[in-house]
CSV table of C-alpha atoms in Angstrom, one decimal:
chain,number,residue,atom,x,y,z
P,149,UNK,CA,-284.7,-43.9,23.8
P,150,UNK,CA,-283.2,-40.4,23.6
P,151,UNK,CA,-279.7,-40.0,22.2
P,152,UNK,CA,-276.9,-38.0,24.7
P,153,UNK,CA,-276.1,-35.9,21.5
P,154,UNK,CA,-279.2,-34.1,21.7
P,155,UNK,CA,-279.7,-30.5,22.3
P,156,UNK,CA,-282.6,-28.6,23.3
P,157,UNK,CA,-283.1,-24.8,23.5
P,158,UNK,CA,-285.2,-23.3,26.1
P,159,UNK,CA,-287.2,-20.3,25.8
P,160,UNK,CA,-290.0,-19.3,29.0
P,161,UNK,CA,-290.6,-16.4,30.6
P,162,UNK,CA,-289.0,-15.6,34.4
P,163,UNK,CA,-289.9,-12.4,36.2
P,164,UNK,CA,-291.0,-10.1,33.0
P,165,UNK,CA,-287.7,-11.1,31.0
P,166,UNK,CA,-287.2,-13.9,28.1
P,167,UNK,CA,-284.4,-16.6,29.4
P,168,UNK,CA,-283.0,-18.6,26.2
P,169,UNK,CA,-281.1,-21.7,28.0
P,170,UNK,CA,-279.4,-24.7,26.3
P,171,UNK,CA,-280.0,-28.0,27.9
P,172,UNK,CA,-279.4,-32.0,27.0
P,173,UNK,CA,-282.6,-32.6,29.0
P,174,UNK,CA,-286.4,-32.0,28.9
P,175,UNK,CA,-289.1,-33.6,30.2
P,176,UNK,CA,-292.4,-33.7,31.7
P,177,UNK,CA,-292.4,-33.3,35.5
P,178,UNK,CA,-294.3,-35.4,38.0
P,179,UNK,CA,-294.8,-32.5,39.5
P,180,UNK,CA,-298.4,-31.4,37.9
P,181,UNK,CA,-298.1,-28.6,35.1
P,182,UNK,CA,-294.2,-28.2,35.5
P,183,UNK,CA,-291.6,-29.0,32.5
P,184,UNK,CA,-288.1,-30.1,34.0
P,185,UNK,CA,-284.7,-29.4,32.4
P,186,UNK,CA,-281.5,-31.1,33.0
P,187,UNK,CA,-277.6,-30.9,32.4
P,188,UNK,CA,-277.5,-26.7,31.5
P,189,UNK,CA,-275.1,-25.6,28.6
P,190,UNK,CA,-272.9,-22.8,28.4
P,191,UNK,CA,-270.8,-21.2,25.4
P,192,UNK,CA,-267.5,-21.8,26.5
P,193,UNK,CA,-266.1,-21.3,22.7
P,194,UNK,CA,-265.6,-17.7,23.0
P,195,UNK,CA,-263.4,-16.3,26.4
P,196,UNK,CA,-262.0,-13.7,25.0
P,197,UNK,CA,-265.8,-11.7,24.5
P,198,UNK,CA,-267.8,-11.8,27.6
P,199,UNK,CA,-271.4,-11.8,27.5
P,200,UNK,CA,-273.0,-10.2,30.6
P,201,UNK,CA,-276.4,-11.6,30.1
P,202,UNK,CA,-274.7,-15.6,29.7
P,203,UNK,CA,-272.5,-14.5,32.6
P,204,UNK,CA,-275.6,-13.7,34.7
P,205,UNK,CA,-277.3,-17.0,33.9
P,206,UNK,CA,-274.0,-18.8,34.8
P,207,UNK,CA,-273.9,-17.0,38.4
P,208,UNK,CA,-277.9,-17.9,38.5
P,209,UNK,CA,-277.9,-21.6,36.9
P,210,UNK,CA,-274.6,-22.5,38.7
P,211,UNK,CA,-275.3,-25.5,41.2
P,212,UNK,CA,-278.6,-26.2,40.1
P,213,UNK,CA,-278.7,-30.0,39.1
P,214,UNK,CA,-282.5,-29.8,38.0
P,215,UNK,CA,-284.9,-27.0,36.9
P,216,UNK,CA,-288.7,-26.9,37.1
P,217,UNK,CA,-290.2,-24.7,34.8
P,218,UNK,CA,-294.1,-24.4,34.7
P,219,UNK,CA,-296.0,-25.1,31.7
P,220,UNK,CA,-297.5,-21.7,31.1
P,221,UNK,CA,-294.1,-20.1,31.2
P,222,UNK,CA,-292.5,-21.5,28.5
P,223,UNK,CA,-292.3,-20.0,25.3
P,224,UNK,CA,-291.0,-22.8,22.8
P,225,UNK,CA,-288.7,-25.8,22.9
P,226,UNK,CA,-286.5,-26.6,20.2
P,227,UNK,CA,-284.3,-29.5,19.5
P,228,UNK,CA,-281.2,-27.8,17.9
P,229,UNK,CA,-278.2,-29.3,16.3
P,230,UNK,CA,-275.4,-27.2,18.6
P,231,UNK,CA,-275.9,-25.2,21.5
P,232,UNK,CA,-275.5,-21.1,21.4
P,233,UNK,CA,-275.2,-18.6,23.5
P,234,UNK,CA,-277.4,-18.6,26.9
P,235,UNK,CA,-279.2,-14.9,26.8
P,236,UNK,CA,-281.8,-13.0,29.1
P,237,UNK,CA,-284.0,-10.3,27.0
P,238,UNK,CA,-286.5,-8.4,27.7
P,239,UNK,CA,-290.2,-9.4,27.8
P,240,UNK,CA,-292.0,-5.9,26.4
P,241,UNK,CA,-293.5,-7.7,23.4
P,242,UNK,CA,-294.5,-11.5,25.3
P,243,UNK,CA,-298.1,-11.5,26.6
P,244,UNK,CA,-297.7,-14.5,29.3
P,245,UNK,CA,-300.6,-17.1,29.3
P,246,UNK,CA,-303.6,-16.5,32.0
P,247,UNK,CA,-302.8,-18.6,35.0
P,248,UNK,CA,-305.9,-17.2,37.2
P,249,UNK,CA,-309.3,-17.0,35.7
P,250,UNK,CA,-311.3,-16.4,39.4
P,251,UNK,CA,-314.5,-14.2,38.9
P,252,UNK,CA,-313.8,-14.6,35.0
P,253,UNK,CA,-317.0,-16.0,34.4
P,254,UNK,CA,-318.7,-13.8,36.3
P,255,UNK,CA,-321.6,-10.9,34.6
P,256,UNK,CA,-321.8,-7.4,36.0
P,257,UNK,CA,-324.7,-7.1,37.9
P,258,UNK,CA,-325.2,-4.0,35.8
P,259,UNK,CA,-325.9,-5.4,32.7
P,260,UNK,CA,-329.1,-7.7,34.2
């Protein structure tokens, strides 16, 4: 049974960049090869300094009741005693996971 005080932090790549989200839920989908996150979390501790990459996942997150995430695009999942601050970075040094191995099995005709 999992405990409503728990905290998970998202990491997974979307469109070249590195989104870090904080969520109370994470689960397996029953969608095949997708993870699904629940009940988003936002820093709202600090008004006076605003973050323009948390700002944009706001504007992008807000409304959505349920994410689905696919397997090979996430990163890591941590369980995390608070949340922190929701951030987009970039993804120069993340090599994502091969989704589409067609003709990878394949010799060159060459070499025979």
């Amino acid at each position: 049974m999992a405990k409503s005080s728990e905290i998970y932090k998202v990491t997974f790549l979307n469109k070249g960049k590195v989104y870090e989200l904080f969520v109370k839920q994470v689960y397996q989908s029953e969608l095949y090869g997708f993870v699904e996150v629940e009940e988003f979390l936002f820093d709202e501790r600090s008004q006076m300094v605003v973050d323009p990459s948390e700002e944009k996942l706001k504007a992008e997150f807000s409304g959505v009741r349920r994410s689905f995430i696919p397997m090979q695009a996430i990163i890591r999942i941590d369980e995390v005693e608070k949340s922190g601050i929701a951030k987009i970075s970039s993804g120069d040094n993340i090599t994502p996971f091969p989704v589409s191995l067609v003709g990878a099995g394949k010799a060159d005709s060459k070499d025979s």
